[in-house]
């Protein structure tokens, strides 16, 4: 499944502690927030338009990561991605309606001098990941299907498999449910080109108001291993979004050992690093 006609956005700073671990918290000092736990911004990672420069390169893959030539600090970023319908009125976004979700790797280069978040997020084809196992959902309301899910991630080098991010409940996101969707709508309409953030309305216009978006809603905190271990050629990255009422963290870790994940109640993303 490809999303070449779909615009791609990510949410920065929606899991407490992740930005600090990634060394990115200082990037957002100039960004005003209304409450301490509020995410910092949304950022584009793919814009289906010839007008979007490097962001017009389709970066998603379900099985590979191709590192840039100069990157020695590439990390897995385990997330949930929402596949959403976008509704407009007079070229303003009025609603975001999730239709499905999937495991996602917001694989990022740590570029301390990057002026915009997006500069770390798309450096060519096969640079981010979304699972081909997509799970349908009809809303993001409290008590809905996604509330039962958890996010796990693993790193394999040689024969050694290590937990990379903390096994985390999806409801652990700082902003979730309708609060997250309403905030995204607001940012799509009103976010400005300030500091590391960009004017999102301009990207929507450049893409001629696409009807759908893939929105990754934030990376979990790393384990100590994940915080200090960067990807190398030959590694395998695994991000697993799973139903925590059906499977335990130990069940998922056992599946990771064989890189074989059940299909029921699981969206798994397994990518080999070139």
PDB file of N, CA and C in Angstrom, residues 10-20 28 35-43 77 79-80 82 140 151 169-177 179-181 183-184 215-221:
ATOM      1  N   UNK A  10       3.692  14.932  10.999  1.00  0.00           N
ATOM      2  CA  UNK A  10       4.030  14.336  12.291  1.00  0.00           C
ATOM      3  C   UNK A  10       3.763  15.319  13.406  1.00  0.00           C
ATOM      4  N   UNK A  11       3.592  14.785  14.607  1.00  0.00           N
ATOM      5  CA  UNK A  11       3.390  15.606  15.806  1.00  0.00           C
ATOM      6  C   UNK A  11       4.666  15.555  16.634  1.00  0.00           C
ATOM      7  N   UNK A  12       5.208  16.718  16.955  1.00  0.00           N
ATOM      8  CA  UNK A  12       6.446  16.805  17.740  1.00  0.00           C
ATOM      9  C   UNK A  12       6.131  17.041  19.207  1.00  0.00           C
ATOM     10  N   UNK A  13       6.753  16.237  20.077  1.00  0.00           N
ATOM     11  CA  UNK A  13       6.657  16.483  21.511  1.00  0.00           C
ATOM     12  C   UNK A  13       5.356  16.051  22.141  1.00  0.00           C
ATOM     13  N   UNK A  14       4.818  14.883  21.719  1.00  0.00           N
ATOM     14  CA  UNK A  14       3.540  14.422  22.263  1.00  0.00           C
ATOM     15  C   UNK A  14       3.708  13.247  23.217  1.00  0.00           C
ATOM     16  N   UNK A  15       4.954  12.946  23.609  1.00  0.00           N
ATOM     17  CA  UNK A  15       5.195  11.913  24.620  1.00  0.00           C
ATOM     18  C   UNK A  15       6.223  12.478  25.591  1.00  0.00           C
ATOM     19  N   UNK A  16       5.829  12.659  26.820  1.00  0.00           N
ATOM     20  CA  UNK A  16       6.682  13.328  27.807  1.00  0.00           C
ATOM     21  C   UNK A  16       8.061  12.680  27.865  1.00  0.00           C
ATOM     22  N   UNK A  17       9.098  13.511  27.722  1.00  0.00           N
ATOM     23  CA  UNK A  17      10.468  13.035  27.869  1.00  0.00           C
ATOM     24  C   UNK A  17      11.175  12.711  26.576  1.00  0.00           C
ATOM     25  N   UNK A  18      10.429  12.504  25.474  1.00  0.00           N
ATOM     26  CA  UNK A  18      11.102  12.087  24.232  1.00  0.00           C
ATOM     27  C   UNK A  18      12.004  13.174  23.672  1.00  0.00           C
ATOM     28  N   UNK A  19      11.535  14.410  23.616  1.00  0.00           N
ATOM     29  CA  UNK A  19      12.350  15.479  23.027  1.00  0.00           C
ATOM     30  C   UNK A  19      13.649  15.670  23.809  1.00  0.00           C
ATOM     31  N   UNK A  20      13.563  15.551  25.135  1.00  0.00           N
ATOM     32  CA  UNK A  20      14.766  15.697  25.951  1.00  0.00           C
ATOM     33  C   UNK A  20      15.759  14.581  25.643  1.00  0.00           C
ATOM     34  N   UNK A  28      12.714  23.999  20.600  1.00  0.00           N
ATOM     35  CA  UNK A  28      11.354  24.501  20.711  1.00  0.00           C
ATOM     36  C   UNK A  28      11.186  25.574  21.787  1.00  0.00           C
ATOM     37  N   UNK A  35      -0.174  24.888  27.661  1.00  0.00           N
ATOM     38  CA  UNK A  35       0.014  24.067  28.858  1.00  0.00           C
ATOM     39  C   UNK A  35       1.267  23.225  28.677  1.00  0.00           C
ATOM     40  N   UNK A  36       1.859  22.837  29.784  1.00  0.00           N
ATOM     41  CA  UNK A  36       3.187  22.216  29.745  1.00  0.00           C
ATOM     42  C   UNK A  36       3.217  20.934  28.925  1.00  0.00           C
ATOM     43  N   UNK A  37       2.115  20.151  28.940  1.00  0.00           N
ATOM     44  CA  UNK A  37       2.122  18.852  28.249  1.00  0.00           C
ATOM     45  C   UNK A  37       1.701  18.975  26.786  1.00  0.00           C
ATOM     46  N   UNK A  38       1.389  20.174  26.333  1.00  0.00           N
ATOM     47  CA  UNK A  38       0.941  20.342  24.946  1.00  0.00           C
ATOM     48  C   UNK A  38       2.051  19.984  23.965  1.00  0.00           C
ATOM     49  N   UNK A  39       1.722  19.260  22.879  1.00  0.00           N
ATOM     50  CA  UNK A  39       2.738  19.027  21.839  1.00  0.00           C
ATOM     51  C   UNK A  39       3.257  20.360  21.307  1.00  0.00           C
ATOM     52  N   UNK A  40       4.451  20.323  20.714  1.00  0.00           N
ATOM     53  CA  UNK A  40       5.094  21.573  20.301  1.00  0.00           C
ATOM     54  C   UNK A  40       4.619  22.064  18.937  1.00  0.00           C
ATOM     55  N   UNK A  41       4.391  21.140  18.011  1.00  0.00           N
ATOM     56  CA  UNK A  41       4.089  21.556  16.642  1.00  0.00           C
ATOM     57  C   UNK A  41       3.702  20.338  15.825  1.00  0.00           C
ATOM     58  N   UNK A  42       3.156  20.593  14.630  1.00  0.00           N
ATOM     59  CA  UNK A  42       3.111  19.549  13.626  1.00  0.00           C
ATOM     60  C   UNK A  42       4.095  19.926  12.524  1.00  0.00           C
ATOM     61  N   UNK A  43       4.614  18.924  11.858  1.00  0.00           N
ATOM     62  CA  UNK A  43       5.611  19.177  10.822  1.00  0.00           C
ATOM     63  C   UNK A  43       5.284  18.320   9.597  1.00  0.00           C
ATOM     64  N   UNK A  77      12.184   5.776  15.659  1.00  0.00           N
ATOM     65  CA  UNK A  77      11.219   6.539  16.454  1.00  0.00           C
ATOM     66  C   UNK A  77       9.875   5.820  16.378  1.00  0.00           C
ATOM     67  N   UNK A  79       6.117   4.916  16.752  1.00  0.00           N
ATOM     68  CA  UNK A  79       4.902   5.731  16.856  1.00  0.00           C
ATOM     69  C   UNK A  79       3.692   4.972  16.327  1.00  0.00           C
ATOM     70  N   UNK A  80       2.534   5.584  16.537  1.00  0.00           N
ATOM     71  CA  UNK A  80       1.305   5.209  15.851  1.00  0.00           C
ATOM     72  C   UNK A  80       1.053   6.252  14.771  1.00  0.00           C
ATOM     73  N   UNK A  82      -1.912   7.677  12.194  1.00  0.00           N
ATOM     74  CA  UNK A  82      -3.335   7.683  11.868  1.00  0.00           C
ATOM     75  C   UNK A  82      -3.495   7.980  10.375  1.00  0.00           C
ATOM     76  N   UNK A 140     -11.658   8.349  17.246  1.00  0.00           N
ATOM     77  CA  UNK A 140     -10.571   8.382  18.225  1.00  0.00           C
ATOM     78  C   UNK A 140     -11.131   8.736  19.606  1.00  0.00           C
ATOM     79  N   UNK A 151       2.549   0.345  22.202  1.00  0.00           N
ATOM     80  CA  UNK A 151       3.613   0.499  21.210  1.00  0.00           C
ATOM     81  C   UNK A 151       4.880  -0.135  21.772  1.00  0.00           C
ATOM     82  N   UNK A 169       1.636   2.449  26.555  1.00  0.00           N
ATOM     83  CA  UNK A 169       0.239   2.469  26.124  1.00  0.00           C
ATOM     84  C   UNK A 169      -0.016   3.649  25.192  1.00  0.00           C
ATOM     85  N   UNK A 170      -0.826   3.429  24.175  1.00  0.00           N
ATOM     86  CA  UNK A 170      -1.157   4.518  23.261  1.00  0.00           C
ATOM     87  C   UNK A 170      -1.848   5.663  24.004  1.00  0.00           C
ATOM     88  N   UNK A 171      -2.614   5.343  25.031  1.00  0.00           N
ATOM     89  CA  UNK A 171      -3.277   6.407  25.805  1.00  0.00           C
ATOM     90  C   UNK A 171      -2.274   7.210  26.639  1.00  0.00           C
ATOM     91  N   UNK A 172      -0.981   6.812  26.597  1.00  0.00           N
ATOM     92  CA  UNK A 172       0.049   7.581  27.290  1.00  0.00           C
ATOM     93  C   UNK A 172       0.458   8.845  26.558  1.00  0.00           C
ATOM     94  N   UNK A 173      -0.034   9.039  25.336  1.00  0.00           N
ATOM     95  CA  UNK A 173       0.249  10.292  24.637  1.00  0.00           C
ATOM     96  C   UNK A 173      -0.284  11.472  25.444  1.00  0.00           C
ATOM     97  N   UNK A 174       0.470  12.579  25.424  1.00  0.00           N
ATOM     98  CA  UNK A 174       0.046  13.767  26.172  1.00  0.00           C
ATOM     99  C   UNK A 174      -1.293  14.280  25.670  1.00  0.00           C
ATOM    100  N   UNK A 175      -1.420  14.398  24.338  1.00  0.00           N
ATOM    101  CA  UNK A 175      -2.693  14.767  23.719  1.00  0.00           C
ATOM    102  C   UNK A 175      -3.192  13.560  22.943  1.00  0.00           C
ATOM    103  N   UNK A 176      -4.448  13.203  23.152  1.00  0.00           N
ATOM    104  CA  UNK A 176      -5.037  12.048  22.484  1.00  0.00           C
ATOM    105  C   UNK A 176      -6.530  12.295  22.358  1.00  0.00           C
ATOM    106  N   UNK A 177      -7.231  11.356  21.748  1.00  0.00           N
ATOM    107  CA  UNK A 177      -8.669  11.479  21.526  1.00  0.00           C
ATOM    108  C   UNK A 177      -9.009  12.786  20.785  1.00  0.00           C
ATOM    109  N   UNK A 179      -9.114  15.748  21.782  1.00  0.00           N
ATOM    110  CA  UNK A 179      -8.228  16.872  22.118  1.00  0.00           C
ATOM    111  C   UNK A 179      -7.074  16.956  21.123  1.00  0.00           C
ATOM    112  N   UNK A 180      -6.513  15.799  20.754  1.00  0.00           N
ATOM    113  CA  UNK A 180      -5.438  15.780  19.773  1.00  0.00           C
ATOM    114  C   UNK A 180      -5.940  16.209  18.400  1.00  0.00           C
ATOM    115  N   UNK A 181      -7.074  15.664  17.973  1.00  0.00           N
ATOM    116  CA  UNK A 181      -7.597  15.998  16.646  1.00  0.00           C
ATOM    117  C   UNK A 181      -7.915  17.480  16.533  1.00  0.00           C
ATOM    118  N   UNK A 183      -6.575  19.910  18.224  1.00  0.00           N
ATOM    119  CA  UNK A 183      -5.310  20.654  18.210  1.00  0.00           C
ATOM    120  C   UNK A 183      -4.664  20.587  16.826  1.00  0.00           C
ATOM    121  N   UNK A 184      -4.707  19.402  16.177  1.00  0.00           N
ATOM    122  CA  UNK A 184      -4.136  19.271  14.831  1.00  0.00           C
ATOM    123  C   UNK A 184      -4.873  20.173  13.847  1.00  0.00           C
ATOM    124  N   UNK A 215      -0.818  10.865   9.614  1.00  0.00           N
ATOM    125  CA  UNK A 215      -0.344  11.709  10.714  1.00  0.00           C
ATOM    126  C   UNK A 215       0.261  10.825  11.795  1.00  0.00           C
ATOM    127  N   UNK A 216       1.577  10.931  11.980  1.00  0.00           N
ATOM    128  CA  UNK A 216       2.237  10.194  13.059  1.00  0.00           C
ATOM    129  C   UNK A 216       2.135  11.046  14.323  1.00  0.00           C
ATOM    130  N   UNK A 217       1.699  10.431  15.424  1.00  0.00           N
ATOM    131  CA  UNK A 217       1.252  11.252  16.559  1.00  0.00           C
ATOM    132  C   UNK A 217       2.243  11.323  17.714  1.00  0.00           C
ATOM    133  N   UNK A 218       3.507  10.922  17.472  1.00  0.00           N
ATOM    134  CA  UNK A 218       4.525  11.140  18.491  1.00  0.00           C
ATOM    135  C   UNK A 218       5.279   9.876  18.856  1.00  0.00           C
ATOM    136  N   UNK A 219       6.583  10.037  19.128  1.00  0.00           N
ATOM    137  CA  UNK A 219       7.441   8.897  19.442  1.00  0.00           C
ATOM    138  C   UNK A 219       7.480   8.637  20.943  1.00  0.00           C
ATOM    139  N   UNK A 220       7.571   7.364  21.307  1.00  0.00           N
ATOM    140  CA  UNK A 220       7.672   6.978  22.712  1.00  0.00           C
ATOM    141  C   UNK A 220       9.056   7.329  23.263  1.00  0.00           C
ATOM    142  N   UNK A 221       9.185   7.226  24.567  1.00  0.00           N
ATOM    143  CA  UNK A 221      10.505   7.386  25.186  1.00  0.00           C
ATOM    144  C   UNK A 221      11.373   6.165  24.872  1.00  0.00           C
TER     145      UNK A 221
END
